[in-house]
């Protein structure tokens, strides 16, 4: 059991916030605060307000998942749980479920036939604990992308790169033109996330799975990973000059042409779309950094803390069902830049980047997401380490590699 949970906290978390009969004001907590994220979550709110008697009370928390998740957990443990909250697919909620704090959604899932429509089935598996279903997955996102602004490369007089190596070769020309090659936000999850993408692309699938899935510290210490750490050292230099915190501020630096590229999950696409940029014309996307044709299948799911008021519970279940409604899935995911979790809906005509993503998923070129493989504690330790490296120029790739391997050695 980690530091979040203690006996007294669990007991008080079962205290209730009652809603008025028949029409519940349901607070929904999430960290979707960029322009495209806010637009997407509004689709959920509209559907809940229009199609049920209840009211969506928006509980957005700025600053990303690492800021939001501890706030959500302390609300739950402090006896003031929200009606629903967003976590990533995977292991983030496992201790809350084990502690009996989450509402069992198995009846909703059975009634709505989730097992027949959720695709890939691993998304429903990630919500299942001892045969019961505790979350509603809402989308598929992947981390494994680099986004590039065509105009910046044109301005620097070089071709738009097609993989990591050719990207690094453009860096001197970009610098010469006053453009920062790579935009990386200051929050630790962005640095650790970018490293994870580079590790899969440059160390290869086998090594990445050995480290993240099998927790093989010798592979983390080995030559394949050494390549990824060296490249991450180069990335640190290439990112010098953009100093922003949030991921979408870094995306905006690319959109504005202040920086040329960003390694970020495909939620970045929502921001390019909002800026009216066209994939394949104004910006390019390289899944697997152009080096490896693989995506991870991560994304978001909603969990519902147990409440003792049956009206609240009924509203929670109505929301859970609605999140997977075919129309709601299309409305939300079209704005979010993610893929629906239902195999039986399509988004209409999708852009070049989403097509590439869909093709990779259809071909089965998929690895599990980091949030499915690593515990929150391990991820936090890696975040801390990678941000220390990022902000300490005297720390070498060799130093960080050894410390990374030690964390993997301890990981469960
Ligand atoms: C979530 C995305 C979100 C991104 C940035 C990820 O953890 O899965 O839905 O857009 O964080 O906020």
mmCIF file of C-alpha atoms and ligand atoms in Angstrom:
data_model
loop_
_atom_site.group_PDB
_atom_site.id
_atom_site.type_symbol
_atom_site.label_atom_id
_atom_site.label_comp_id
_atom_site.label_asym_id
_atom_site.label_seq_id
_atom_site.Cartn_x
_atom_site.Cartn_y
_atom_site.Cartn_z
ATOM 1 C CA UNK A 1 0.000 0.000 0.000
ATOM 2 C CA UNK A 2 1.534 3.347 -0.887
ATOM 3 C CA UNK A 3 1.704 6.632 0.951
ATOM 4 C CA UNK A 4 -1.706 7.709 -0.359
ATOM 5 C CA UNK A 5 -3.686 5.250 1.664
ATOM 6 C CA UNK A 6 -4.072 4.774 5.382
ATOM 7 C CA UNK A 7 -6.786 3.077 7.438
ATOM 8 C CA UNK A 8 -8.407 6.224 8.805
ATOM 9 C CA UNK A 9 -8.322 7.917 5.457
ATOM 10 C CA UNK A 10 -10.113 4.995 3.848
ATOM 11 C CA UNK A 11 -12.842 5.060 6.492
ATOM 12 C CA UNK A 12 -13.456 8.772 6.107
ATOM 13 C CA UNK A 13 -13.448 8.497 2.340
ATOM 14 C CA UNK A 14 -16.671 6.558 2.591
ATOM 15 C CA UNK A 15 -18.436 9.616 4.002
ATOM 16 C CA UNK A 16 -21.063 10.962 1.664
ATOM 17 C CA UNK A 17 -21.856 14.021 -0.336
ATOM 18 C CA UNK A 18 -25.557 13.743 -1.023
ATOM 19 C CA UNK A 19 -27.292 15.135 -4.088
ATOM 20 C CA UNK A 20 -30.858 16.411 -4.278
ATOM 21 C CA UNK A 21 -33.433 13.815 -5.256
ATOM 22 C CA UNK A 22 -33.626 12.947 -8.941
ATOM 23 C CA UNK A 23 -31.265 15.628 -10.190
ATOM 24 C CA UNK A 24 -27.750 15.222 -8.998
ATOM 25 C CA UNK A 25 -24.997 17.783 -9.338
ATOM 26 C CA UNK A 26 -22.115 15.525 -10.147
ATOM 27 C CA UNK A 27 -18.633 16.906 -9.819
ATOM 28 C CA UNK A 28 -16.287 15.455 -12.437
ATOM 29 C CA UNK A 29 -12.562 15.977 -11.915
ATOM 30 C CA UNK A 30 -10.038 15.888 -14.771
ATOM 31 C CA UNK A 31 -6.866 17.622 -15.980
ATOM 32 C CA UNK A 32 -8.104 18.650 -19.414
ATOM 33 C CA UNK A 33 -7.393 22.368 -19.480
ATOM 34 C CA UNK A 34 -5.684 23.114 -22.826
ATOM 35 C CA UNK A 35 -7.930 24.616 -25.529
ATOM 36 C CA UNK A 36 -8.599 21.329 -27.304
ATOM 37 C CA UNK A 37 -8.920 19.356 -24.076
ATOM 38 C CA UNK A 38 -11.469 21.804 -22.671
ATOM 39 C CA UNK A 39 -13.412 21.639 -25.954
ATOM 40 C CA UNK A 40 -13.440 17.851 -25.813
ATOM 41 C CA UNK A 41 -14.570 17.522 -22.200
ATOM 42 C CA UNK A 42 -17.355 20.005 -22.925
ATOM 43 C CA UNK A 43 -18.820 17.332 -25.223
ATOM 44 C CA UNK A 44 -19.164 15.015 -22.227
ATOM 45 C CA UNK A 45 -20.669 17.789 -20.114
ATOM 46 C CA UNK A 46 -23.183 18.703 -22.830
ATOM 47 C CA UNK A 47 -24.286 15.108 -23.271
ATOM 48 C CA UNK A 48 -24.723 14.628 -19.507
ATOM 49 C CA UNK A 49 -26.662 17.889 -19.105
ATOM 50 C CA UNK A 50 -28.826 17.388 -22.207
ATOM 51 C CA UNK A 51 -29.519 13.694 -21.956
ATOM 52 C CA UNK A 52 -30.012 13.157 -18.208
ATOM 53 C CA UNK A 53 -31.721 15.076 -15.396
ATOM 54 C CA UNK A 54 -28.379 15.645 -13.731
ATOM 55 C CA UNK A 55 -25.869 18.471 -13.921
ATOM 56 C CA UNK A 56 -22.171 18.227 -14.745
ATOM 57 C CA UNK A 57 -20.112 20.245 -12.292
ATOM 58 C CA UNK A 58 -16.759 20.742 -13.901
ATOM 59 C CA UNK A 59 -13.756 20.041 -11.667
ATOM 60 C CA UNK A 60 -10.865 20.854 -14.010
ATOM 61 C CA UNK A 61 -7.415 20.977 -12.418
ATOM 62 C CA UNK A 62 -4.670 22.818 -14.295
ATOM 63 C CA UNK A 63 -1.068 21.626 -14.369
ATOM 64 C CA UNK A 64 -1.364 18.112 -15.824
ATOM 65 C CA UNK A 65 -1.979 14.656 -14.406
ATOM 66 C CA UNK A 66 0.855 14.736 -11.886
ATOM 67 C CA UNK A 67 -0.680 17.777 -10.239
ATOM 68 C CA UNK A 68 -4.275 16.581 -10.585
ATOM 69 C CA UNK A 69 -4.023 12.967 -9.426
ATOM 70 C CA UNK A 70 -2.786 13.687 -5.869
ATOM 71 C CA UNK A 71 -5.549 16.317 -5.494
ATOM 72 C CA UNK A 72 -8.169 13.790 -6.583
ATOM 73 C CA UNK A 73 -6.792 11.122 -4.273
ATOM 74 C CA UNK A 74 -6.708 13.460 -1.292
ATOM 75 C CA UNK A 75 -10.315 14.457 -1.957
ATOM 76 C CA UNK A 76 -11.269 10.763 -1.958
ATOM 77 C CA UNK A 77 -9.274 9.908 1.141
ATOM 78 C CA UNK A 78 -10.357 13.085 2.889
ATOM 79 C CA UNK A 79 -14.021 12.094 2.764
ATOM 80 C CA UNK A 80 -15.042 14.576 0.072
ATOM 81 C CA UNK A 81 -14.930 12.435 -3.073
ATOM 82 C CA UNK A 82 -15.972 13.841 -6.455
ATOM 83 C CA UNK A 83 -18.686 12.035 -8.430
ATOM 84 C CA UNK A 84 -16.208 10.908 -11.059
ATOM 85 C CA UNK A 85 -12.587 11.438 -11.987
ATOM 86 C CA UNK A 86 -10.184 10.846 -14.877
ATOM 87 C CA UNK A 87 -7.091 8.669 -14.568
ATOM 88 C CA UNK A 88 -4.976 7.076 -17.281
ATOM 89 C CA UNK A 89 -5.724 3.506 -18.292
ATOM 90 C CA UNK A 90 -3.692 1.059 -16.313
ATOM 91 C CA UNK A 91 -2.276 0.884 -12.830
ATOM 92 C CA UNK A 92 -2.910 4.372 -11.452
ATOM 93 C CA UNK A 93 -6.111 3.410 -9.600
ATOM 94 C CA UNK A 94 -5.166 -0.093 -8.532
ATOM 95 C CA UNK A 95 -4.707 0.776 -4.850
ATOM 96 C CA UNK A 96 -7.948 2.756 -4.679
ATOM 97 C CA UNK A 97 -9.775 -0.253 -6.132
ATOM 98 C CA UNK A 98 -8.050 -2.691 -3.788
ATOM 99 C CA UNK A 99 -9.082 -0.481 -0.867
ATOM 100 C CA UNK A 100 -12.724 -0.814 -1.912
ATOM 101 C CA UNK A 101 -13.168 2.886 -2.633
ATOM 102 C CA UNK A 102 -14.368 2.644 -6.242
ATOM 103 C CA UNK A 103 -17.891 1.967 -7.468
ATOM 104 C CA UNK A 104 -18.333 -1.406 -9.175
ATOM 105 C CA UNK A 105 -19.613 -0.736 -12.717
ATOM 106 C CA UNK A 106 -20.030 -4.365 -13.765
ATOM 107 C CA UNK A 107 -23.830 -4.096 -14.066
ATOM 108 C CA UNK A 108 -23.538 -1.052 -16.365
ATOM 109 C CA UNK A 109 -20.864 -2.764 -18.430
ATOM 110 C CA UNK A 110 -22.986 -5.891 -18.839
ATOM 111 C CA UNK A 111 -26.149 -3.993 -19.643
ATOM 112 C CA UNK A 112 -24.343 -1.895 -22.247
ATOM 113 C CA UNK A 113 -22.408 -4.839 -23.693
ATOM 114 C CA UNK A 114 -19.002 -3.211 -23.188
ATOM 115 C CA UNK A 115 -17.178 -6.512 -23.651
ATOM 116 C CA UNK A 116 -18.585 -6.777 -27.193
ATOM 117 C CA UNK A 117 -17.670 -3.267 -28.335
ATOM 118 C CA UNK A 118 -14.558 -2.111 -26.500
ATOM 119 C CA UNK A 119 -11.554 -2.465 -28.751
ATOM 120 C CA UNK A 120 -8.801 -3.411 -28.094
ATOM 121 C CA UNK A 121 -10.123 -5.629 -25.261
ATOM 122 C CA UNK A 122 -7.033 -4.734 -23.197
ATOM 123 C CA UNK A 123 -8.790 -1.426 -22.423
ATOM 124 C CA UNK A 124 -11.560 -3.226 -20.565
ATOM 125 C CA UNK A 125 -9.038 -5.572 -18.965
ATOM 126 C CA UNK A 126 -7.291 -2.508 -17.554
ATOM 127 C CA UNK A 127 -10.580 -1.567 -15.822
ATOM 128 C CA UNK A 128 -11.121 -5.070 -14.456
ATOM 129 C CA UNK A 129 -10.048 -6.209 -10.998
ATOM 130 C CA UNK A 130 -10.886 -9.695 -9.721
ATOM 131 C CA UNK A 131 -13.481 -10.065 -12.463
ATOM 132 C CA UNK A 132 -15.333 -6.806 -11.667
ATOM 133 C CA UNK A 133 -15.254 -3.624 -13.783
ATOM 134 C CA UNK A 134 -14.290 -0.366 -12.086
ATOM 135 C CA UNK A 135 -13.779 2.153 -14.864
ATOM 136 C CA UNK A 136 -15.136 3.405 -18.140
ATOM 137 C CA UNK A 137 -12.384 3.809 -20.736
ATOM 138 C CA UNK A 138 -13.040 6.791 -23.008
ATOM 139 C CA UNK A 139 -10.237 7.004 -25.547
ATOM 140 C CA UNK A 140 -7.001 5.655 -26.971
ATOM 141 C CA UNK A 141 -3.973 7.924 -26.921
ATOM 142 C CA UNK A 142 -0.383 7.146 -27.715
ATOM 143 C CA UNK A 143 2.792 8.842 -26.536
ATOM 144 C CA UNK A 144 4.890 7.687 -29.454
ATOM 145 C CA UNK A 145 4.938 10.764 -31.698
ATOM 146 C CA UNK A 146 7.070 13.685 -32.799
ATOM 147 C CA UNK A 147 5.335 16.766 -34.241
ATOM 148 C CA UNK A 148 7.153 19.073 -36.653
ATOM 149 C CA UNK A 149 6.296 22.485 -38.060
ATOM 150 C CA UNK A 150 7.128 22.470 -41.816
ATOM 151 C CA UNK A 151 7.662 26.232 -42.013
ATOM 152 C CA UNK A 152 10.514 26.199 -39.495
ATOM 153 C CA UNK A 153 12.538 23.738 -41.569
ATOM 154 C CA UNK A 154 11.816 25.717 -44.722
ATOM 155 C CA UNK A 155 13.013 28.858 -42.979
ATOM 156 C CA UNK A 156 16.209 27.062 -41.980
ATOM 157 C CA UNK A 157 16.683 25.861 -45.579
ATOM 158 C CA UNK A 158 16.567 22.138 -44.752
ATOM 159 C CA UNK A 159 14.270 19.241 -45.588
ATOM 160 C CA UNK A 160 11.665 18.259 -43.025
ATOM 161 C CA UNK A 161 13.320 15.306 -41.246
ATOM 162 C CA UNK A 162 11.850 11.833 -41.370
ATOM 163 C CA UNK A 163 13.505 10.232 -38.360
ATOM 164 C CA UNK A 164 15.437 11.067 -35.204
ATOM 165 C CA UNK A 165 18.868 11.073 -36.822
ATOM 166 C CA UNK A 166 17.892 13.325 -39.692
ATOM 167 C CA UNK A 167 16.181 15.575 -37.162
ATOM 168 C CA UNK A 168 19.400 15.960 -35.153
ATOM 169 C CA UNK A 169 21.208 16.838 -38.389
ATOM 170 C CA UNK A 170 18.893 19.798 -38.940
ATOM 171 C CA UNK A 171 19.609 21.262 -35.480
ATOM 172 C CA UNK A 172 22.583 23.494 -36.462
ATOM 173 C CA UNK A 173 20.639 25.039 -39.381
ATOM 174 C CA UNK A 174 17.606 25.604 -37.159
ATOM 175 C CA UNK A 175 19.785 27.295 -34.523
ATOM 176 C CA UNK A 176 21.375 29.436 -37.229
ATOM 177 C CA UNK A 177 17.881 30.583 -38.211
ATOM 178 C CA UNK A 178 17.075 31.429 -34.577
ATOM 179 C CA UNK A 179 14.742 28.449 -34.124
ATOM 180 C CA UNK A 180 14.955 26.156 -31.090
ATOM 181 C CA UNK A 181 15.038 22.590 -32.484
ATOM 182 C CA UNK A 182 12.997 20.900 -29.765
ATOM 183 C CA UNK A 183 10.321 22.223 -27.393
ATOM 184 C CA UNK A 184 10.022 20.367 -24.082
ATOM 185 C CA UNK A 185 7.919 21.664 -21.187
ATOM 186 C CA UNK A 186 9.391 21.944 -17.714
ATOM 187 C CA UNK A 187 7.147 19.425 -15.945
ATOM 188 C CA UNK A 188 8.906 16.161 -15.074
ATOM 189 C CA UNK A 189 6.319 13.919 -16.786
ATOM 190 C CA UNK A 190 7.094 15.561 -20.110
ATOM 191 C CA UNK A 191 10.809 14.843 -19.861
ATOM 192 C CA UNK A 192 10.312 11.260 -18.693
ATOM 193 C CA UNK A 193 7.592 10.777 -21.323
ATOM 194 C CA UNK A 194 9.831 12.050 -24.122
ATOM 195 C CA UNK A 195 12.583 9.712 -22.935
ATOM 196 C CA UNK A 196 10.175 6.757 -23.045
ATOM 197 C CA UNK A 197 9.391 7.578 -26.677
ATOM 198 C CA UNK A 198 13.094 7.856 -27.524
ATOM 199 C CA UNK A 199 13.852 4.580 -25.729
ATOM 200 C CA UNK A 200 11.260 2.653 -27.749
ATOM 201 C CA UNK A 201 12.406 4.259 -31.002
ATOM 202 C CA UNK A 202 16.164 4.059 -30.467
ATOM 203 C CA UNK A 203 16.729 1.095 -28.138
ATOM 204 C CA UNK A 204 14.034 -0.943 -29.903
ATOM 205 C CA UNK A 205 10.905 -2.820 -28.922
ATOM 206 C CA UNK A 206 12.648 -5.798 -27.356
ATOM 207 C CA UNK A 207 14.776 -3.695 -25.036
ATOM 208 C CA UNK A 208 11.877 -1.359 -24.193
ATOM 209 C CA UNK A 209 9.648 -4.286 -23.226
ATOM 210 C CA UNK A 210 12.450 -5.918 -21.253
ATOM 211 C CA UNK A 211 12.836 -2.745 -19.188
ATOM 212 C CA UNK A 212 9.225 -1.617 -18.840
ATOM 213 C CA UNK A 213 7.435 -4.961 -18.775
ATOM 214 C CA UNK A 214 9.979 -7.389 -17.349
ATOM 215 C CA UNK A 215 11.776 -4.738 -15.216
ATOM 216 C CA UNK A 216 15.118 -6.069 -16.465
ATOM 217 C CA UNK A 217 17.709 -3.702 -15.000
ATOM 218 C CA UNK A 218 20.559 -5.294 -16.989
ATOM 219 C CA UNK A 219 18.881 -4.240 -20.224
ATOM 220 C CA UNK A 220 18.397 -0.751 -18.778
ATOM 221 C CA UNK A 221 22.174 -0.747 -18.125
ATOM 222 C CA UNK A 222 22.987 -2.170 -21.558
ATOM 223 C CA UNK A 223 24.130 -0.822 -24.911
ATOM 224 C CA UNK A 224 20.720 -0.439 -26.515
ATOM 225 C CA UNK A 225 19.527 1.821 -23.746
ATOM 226 C CA UNK A 226 22.871 3.655 -23.755
ATOM 227 C CA UNK A 227 21.983 4.862 -27.265
ATOM 228 C CA UNK A 228 18.697 6.265 -25.992
ATOM 229 C CA UNK A 229 20.362 8.037 -23.052
ATOM 230 C CA UNK A 230 23.000 9.578 -25.353
ATOM 231 C CA UNK A 231 20.220 10.829 -27.625
ATOM 232 C CA UNK A 232 18.352 12.188 -24.623
ATOM 233 C CA UNK A 233 21.501 14.154 -23.727
ATOM 234 C CA UNK A 234 21.453 15.632 -27.236
ATOM 235 C CA UNK A 235 17.748 16.411 -26.828
ATOM 236 C CA UNK A 236 18.586 18.359 -23.651
ATOM 237 C CA UNK A 237 20.888 20.592 -25.694
ATOM 238 C CA UNK A 238 18.419 20.918 -28.548
ATOM 239 C CA UNK A 239 15.704 22.062 -26.148
ATOM 240 C CA UNK A 240 17.751 24.884 -24.679
ATOM 241 C CA UNK A 241 15.949 28.164 -25.353
ATOM 242 C CA UNK A 242 12.288 27.327 -24.852
ATOM 243 C CA UNK A 243 11.323 27.675 -21.249
ATOM 244 C CA UNK A 244 7.675 26.859 -20.635
ATOM 245 C CA UNK A 245 5.966 24.545 -18.175
ATOM 246 C CA UNK A 246 2.807 23.085 -19.719
ATOM 247 C CA UNK A 247 2.853 20.651 -22.623
ATOM 248 C CA UNK A 248 0.489 22.807 -24.669
ATOM 249 C CA UNK A 249 2.737 25.845 -24.230
ATOM 250 C CA UNK A 250 5.512 23.749 -25.777
ATOM 251 C CA UNK A 251 3.140 22.707 -28.585
ATOM 252 C CA UNK A 252 2.309 26.370 -29.043
ATOM 253 C CA UNK A 253 6.020 27.197 -29.390
ATOM 254 C CA UNK A 254 6.067 24.740 -32.321
ATOM 255 C CA UNK A 255 2.840 26.130 -33.774
ATOM 256 C CA UNK A 256 4.270 29.664 -33.596
ATOM 257 C CA UNK A 257 7.542 28.566 -35.212
ATOM 258 C CA UNK A 258 9.653 29.509 -32.209
ATOM 259 C CA UNK A 259 10.596 25.823 -31.978
ATOM 260 C CA UNK A 260 10.664 23.211 -34.752
ATOM 261 C CA UNK A 261 9.433 20.031 -33.079
ATOM 262 C CA UNK A 262 8.010 18.409 -29.982
ATOM 263 C CA UNK A 263 7.953 14.815 -28.772
ATOM 264 C CA UNK A 264 4.488 14.460 -27.234
ATOM 265 C CA UNK A 265 1.461 12.213 -27.151
ATOM 266 C CA UNK A 266 -1.172 12.555 -29.852
ATOM 267 C CA UNK A 267 -3.286 14.875 -27.685
ATOM 268 C CA UNK A 268 -0.964 17.535 -29.225
ATOM 269 C CA UNK A 269 -2.918 17.113 -32.469
ATOM 270 C CA UNK A 270 -5.912 18.823 -30.894
ATOM 271 C CA UNK A 271 -3.842 22.007 -30.531
ATOM 272 C CA UNK A 272 -2.629 21.925 -34.163
ATOM 273 C CA UNK A 273 -6.231 21.495 -35.261
ATOM 274 C CA UNK A 274 -7.362 24.451 -33.127
ATOM 275 C CA UNK A 275 -4.656 26.569 -34.775
ATOM 276 C CA UNK A 276 -6.101 25.540 -38.176
ATOM 277 C CA UNK A 277 -2.916 23.747 -39.168
ATOM 278 C CA UNK A 278 -3.260 20.878 -41.622
ATOM 279 C CA UNK A 279 -1.462 17.557 -41.127
ATOM 280 C CA UNK A 280 0.856 16.750 -44.037
ATOM 281 C CA UNK A 281 0.891 20.412 -45.164
ATOM 282 C CA UNK A 282 1.621 22.677 -42.230
ATOM 283 C CA UNK A 283 2.834 20.085 -39.777
ATOM 284 C CA UNK A 284 4.163 16.548 -39.932
ATOM 285 C CA UNK A 285 3.970 13.695 -37.494
ATOM 286 C CA UNK A 286 6.469 10.892 -37.005
ATOM 287 C CA UNK A 287 5.098 7.909 -35.092
ATOM 288 C CA UNK A 288 7.970 6.147 -33.307
ATOM 289 C CA UNK A 289 10.123 9.181 -34.195
ATOM 290 C CA UNK A 290 10.161 7.765 -37.732
ATOM 291 C CA UNK A 291 12.476 4.990 -36.514
ATOM 292 C CA UNK A 292 10.063 2.338 -35.384
ATOM 293 C CA UNK A 293 6.495 1.672 -36.544
ATOM 294 C CA UNK A 294 4.984 1.131 -33.111
ATOM 295 C CA UNK A 295 2.499 2.933 -30.870
ATOM 296 C CA UNK A 296 1.525 2.377 -27.285
ATOM 297 C CA UNK A 297 -2.188 2.109 -26.529
ATOM 298 C CA UNK A 298 -2.767 4.337 -23.535
ATOM 299 C CA UNK A 299 -5.457 6.866 -22.825
ATOM 300 C CA UNK A 300 -8.010 7.897 -20.262
ATOM 301 C CA UNK A 301 -10.687 6.264 -18.168
ATOM 302 C CA UNK A 302 -13.232 7.515 -15.640
ATOM 303 C CA UNK A 303 -13.576 6.089 -12.145
ATOM 304 C CA UNK A 304 -16.441 6.697 -9.740
ATOM 305 C CA UNK A 305 -15.792 6.871 -5.986
ATOM 306 C CA UNK A 306 -18.271 4.902 -3.856
ATOM 307 C CA UNK A 307 -21.004 7.068 -2.372
ATOM 308 C CA UNK A 308 -23.780 5.990 -0.033
ATOM 309 C CA UNK A 309 -26.559 8.078 -1.628
ATOM 310 C CA UNK A 310 -28.422 5.895 -4.177
ATOM 311 C CA UNK A 311 -29.335 8.994 -6.237
ATOM 312 C CA UNK A 312 -25.679 9.877 -6.630
ATOM 313 C CA UNK A 313 -24.835 6.306 -7.528
ATOM 314 C CA UNK A 314 -27.567 6.282 -10.158
ATOM 315 C CA UNK A 315 -26.168 9.499 -11.683
ATOM 316 C CA UNK A 316 -22.655 8.026 -11.655
ATOM 317 C CA UNK A 317 -23.891 4.992 -13.558
ATOM 318 C CA UNK A 318 -25.777 7.155 -16.032
ATOM 319 C CA UNK A 319 -22.580 9.030 -16.723
ATOM 320 C CA UNK A 320 -20.560 5.823 -17.062
ATOM 321 C CA UNK A 321 -22.996 4.533 -19.684
ATOM 322 C CA UNK A 322 -23.062 7.841 -21.543
ATOM 323 C CA UNK A 323 -19.271 8.083 -21.833
ATOM 324 C CA UNK A 324 -19.340 5.018 -24.074
ATOM 325 C CA UNK A 325 -22.397 6.002 -26.080
ATOM 326 C CA UNK A 326 -21.473 5.872 -29.815
ATOM 327 C CA UNK A 327 -22.400 9.515 -30.561
ATOM 328 C CA UNK A 328 -20.692 10.813 -27.447
ATOM 329 C CA UNK A 329 -17.573 8.808 -28.292
ATOM 330 C CA UNK A 330 -17.363 10.401 -31.738
ATOM 331 C CA UNK A 331 -18.076 13.942 -30.474
ATOM 332 C CA UNK A 332 -15.477 13.749 -27.707
ATOM 333 C CA UNK A 333 -12.698 11.961 -29.581
ATOM 334 C CA UNK A 334 -12.966 14.145 -32.684
ATOM 335 C CA UNK A 335 -12.045 17.206 -30.638
ATOM 336 C CA UNK A 336 -9.585 15.430 -28.353
ATOM 337 C CA UNK A 337 -7.398 14.016 -31.125
ATOM 338 C CA UNK A 338 -7.775 10.523 -29.645
ATOM 339 C CA UNK A 339 -9.404 7.369 -30.999
ATOM 340 C CA UNK A 340 -12.735 5.984 -29.806
ATOM 341 C CA UNK A 341 -12.631 2.913 -27.564
ATOM 342 C CA UNK A 342 -15.521 1.353 -29.466
ATOM 343 C CA UNK A 343 -14.600 -0.748 -32.456
ATOM 344 C CA UNK A 344 -18.054 -0.129 -33.986
ATOM 345 C CA UNK A 345 -17.888 3.641 -34.568
ATOM 346 C CA UNK A 346 -15.710 5.656 -36.894
ATOM 347 C CA UNK A 347 -14.657 9.266 -36.801
ATOM 348 C CA UNK A 348 -15.568 9.991 -40.425
ATOM 349 C CA UNK A 349 -12.657 11.274 -42.484
ATOM 350 C CA UNK A 350 -9.623 11.556 -40.281
ATOM 351 C CA UNK A 351 -6.389 13.374 -41.088
ATOM 352 C CA UNK A 352 -3.129 11.897 -42.291
ATOM 353 C CA UNK A 353 -1.633 11.524 -38.813
ATOM 354 C CA UNK A 354 -4.681 9.804 -37.337
ATOM 355 C CA UNK A 355 -4.735 7.505 -40.378
ATOM 356 C CA UNK A 356 -1.139 6.527 -39.704
ATOM 357 C CA UNK A 357 -2.077 5.812 -36.092
ATOM 358 C CA UNK A 358 -5.130 3.773 -37.041
ATOM 359 C CA UNK A 359 -3.067 1.724 -39.491
ATOM 360 C CA UNK A 360 -0.468 0.892 -36.858
ATOM 361 C CA UNK A 361 -3.182 -0.166 -34.417
ATOM 362 C CA UNK A 362 -4.898 -2.249 -37.113
ATOM 363 C CA UNK A 363 -1.586 -3.953 -37.951
ATOM 364 C CA UNK A 364 -1.150 -4.806 -34.287
ATOM 365 C CA UNK A 365 2.037 -2.725 -33.999
ATOM 366 C CA UNK A 366 1.212 -1.882 -30.419
ATOM 367 C CA UNK A 367 2.900 -2.094 -27.041
ATOM 368 C CA UNK A 368 1.137 -1.604 -23.699
ATOM 369 C CA UNK A 369 1.307 1.927 -22.309
ATOM 370 C CA UNK A 370 3.798 2.862 -19.602
ATOM 371 C CA UNK A 371 0.862 3.543 -17.258
ATOM 372 C CA UNK A 372 -0.237 -0.078 -17.682
ATOM 373 C CA UNK A 373 3.241 -1.474 -17.020
ATOM 374 C CA UNK A 374 4.752 0.705 -14.313
ATOM 375 C CA UNK A 375 3.329 1.495 -10.885
ATOM 376 C CA UNK A 376 2.691 5.160 -10.053
ATOM 377 C CA UNK A 377 5.586 5.006 -7.558
ATOM 378 C CA UNK A 378 8.038 3.820 -10.216
ATOM 379 C CA UNK A 379 6.803 6.436 -12.667
ATOM 380 C CA UNK A 380 7.202 9.176 -10.053
ATOM 381 C CA UNK A 381 10.779 8.077 -9.329
ATOM 382 C CA UNK A 382 11.605 8.069 -13.043
ATOM 383 C CA UNK A 383 9.992 11.495 -13.466
ATOM 384 C CA UNK A 384 12.154 12.875 -10.659
ATOM 385 C CA UNK A 385 15.313 11.354 -12.091
ATOM 386 C CA UNK A 386 14.739 12.471 -15.659
ATOM 387 C CA UNK A 387 13.943 16.025 -14.631
ATOM 388 C CA UNK A 388 17.083 16.137 -12.497
ATOM 389 C CA UNK A 389 19.101 15.095 -15.529
ATOM 390 C CA UNK A 390 17.311 17.615 -17.709
ATOM 391 C CA UNK A 391 18.086 20.465 -15.346
ATOM 392 C CA UNK A 392 21.630 19.473 -14.385
ATOM 393 C CA UNK A 393 23.995 19.971 -17.335
ATOM 394 C CA UNK A 394 26.878 18.338 -15.443
ATOM 395 C CA UNK A 395 24.929 15.069 -15.089
ATOM 396 C CA UNK A 396 26.043 12.739 -17.889
ATOM 397 C CA UNK A 397 24.006 10.185 -19.864
ATOM 398 C CA UNK A 398 26.071 7.477 -18.140
ATOM 399 C CA UNK A 399 25.113 8.835 -14.680
ATOM 400 C CA UNK A 400 21.423 8.933 -15.461
ATOM 401 C CA UNK A 401 21.482 5.491 -17.087
ATOM 402 C CA UNK A 402 22.868 3.850 -13.955
ATOM 403 C CA UNK A 403 20.310 5.560 -11.698
ATOM 404 C CA UNK A 404 17.520 4.647 -14.114
ATOM 405 C CA UNK A 405 18.608 0.998 -13.972
ATOM 406 C CA UNK A 406 18.530 1.107 -10.166
ATOM 407 C CA UNK A 407 14.924 2.309 -10.203
ATOM 408 C CA UNK A 408 13.974 -0.458 -12.643
ATOM 409 C CA UNK A 409 15.685 -2.985 -10.348
ATOM 410 C CA UNK A 410 13.341 -1.925 -7.505
ATOM 411 C CA UNK A 411 10.183 -1.744 -9.658
ATOM 412 C CA UNK A 412 7.295 -4.184 -9.219
HETATM 413 C C1 LIG B 1 -3.952 12.168 -20.988
HETATM 414 C C2 LIG B 1 -4.454 13.010 -22.132
HETATM 415 C C3 LIG B 1 -4.120 14.476 -21.875
HETATM 416 C C4 LIG B 1 -2.648 14.619 -21.586
HETATM 417 C C5 LIG B 1 -2.186 16.045 -21.348
HETATM 418 C C6 LIG B 1 -2.515 12.464 -20.674
HETATM 419 O O1 LIG B 1 -2.139 11.808 -19.515
HETATM 420 O O2 LIG B 1 -4.081 10.806 -21.315
HETATM 421 O O3 LIG B 1 -5.836 12.867 -22.291
HETATM 422 O O4 LIG B 1 -4.513 15.248 -22.982
HETATM 423 O O5 LIG B 1 -2.331 13.857 -20.448
HETATM 424 O O6 LIG B 1 -2.964 16.702 -20.417
#
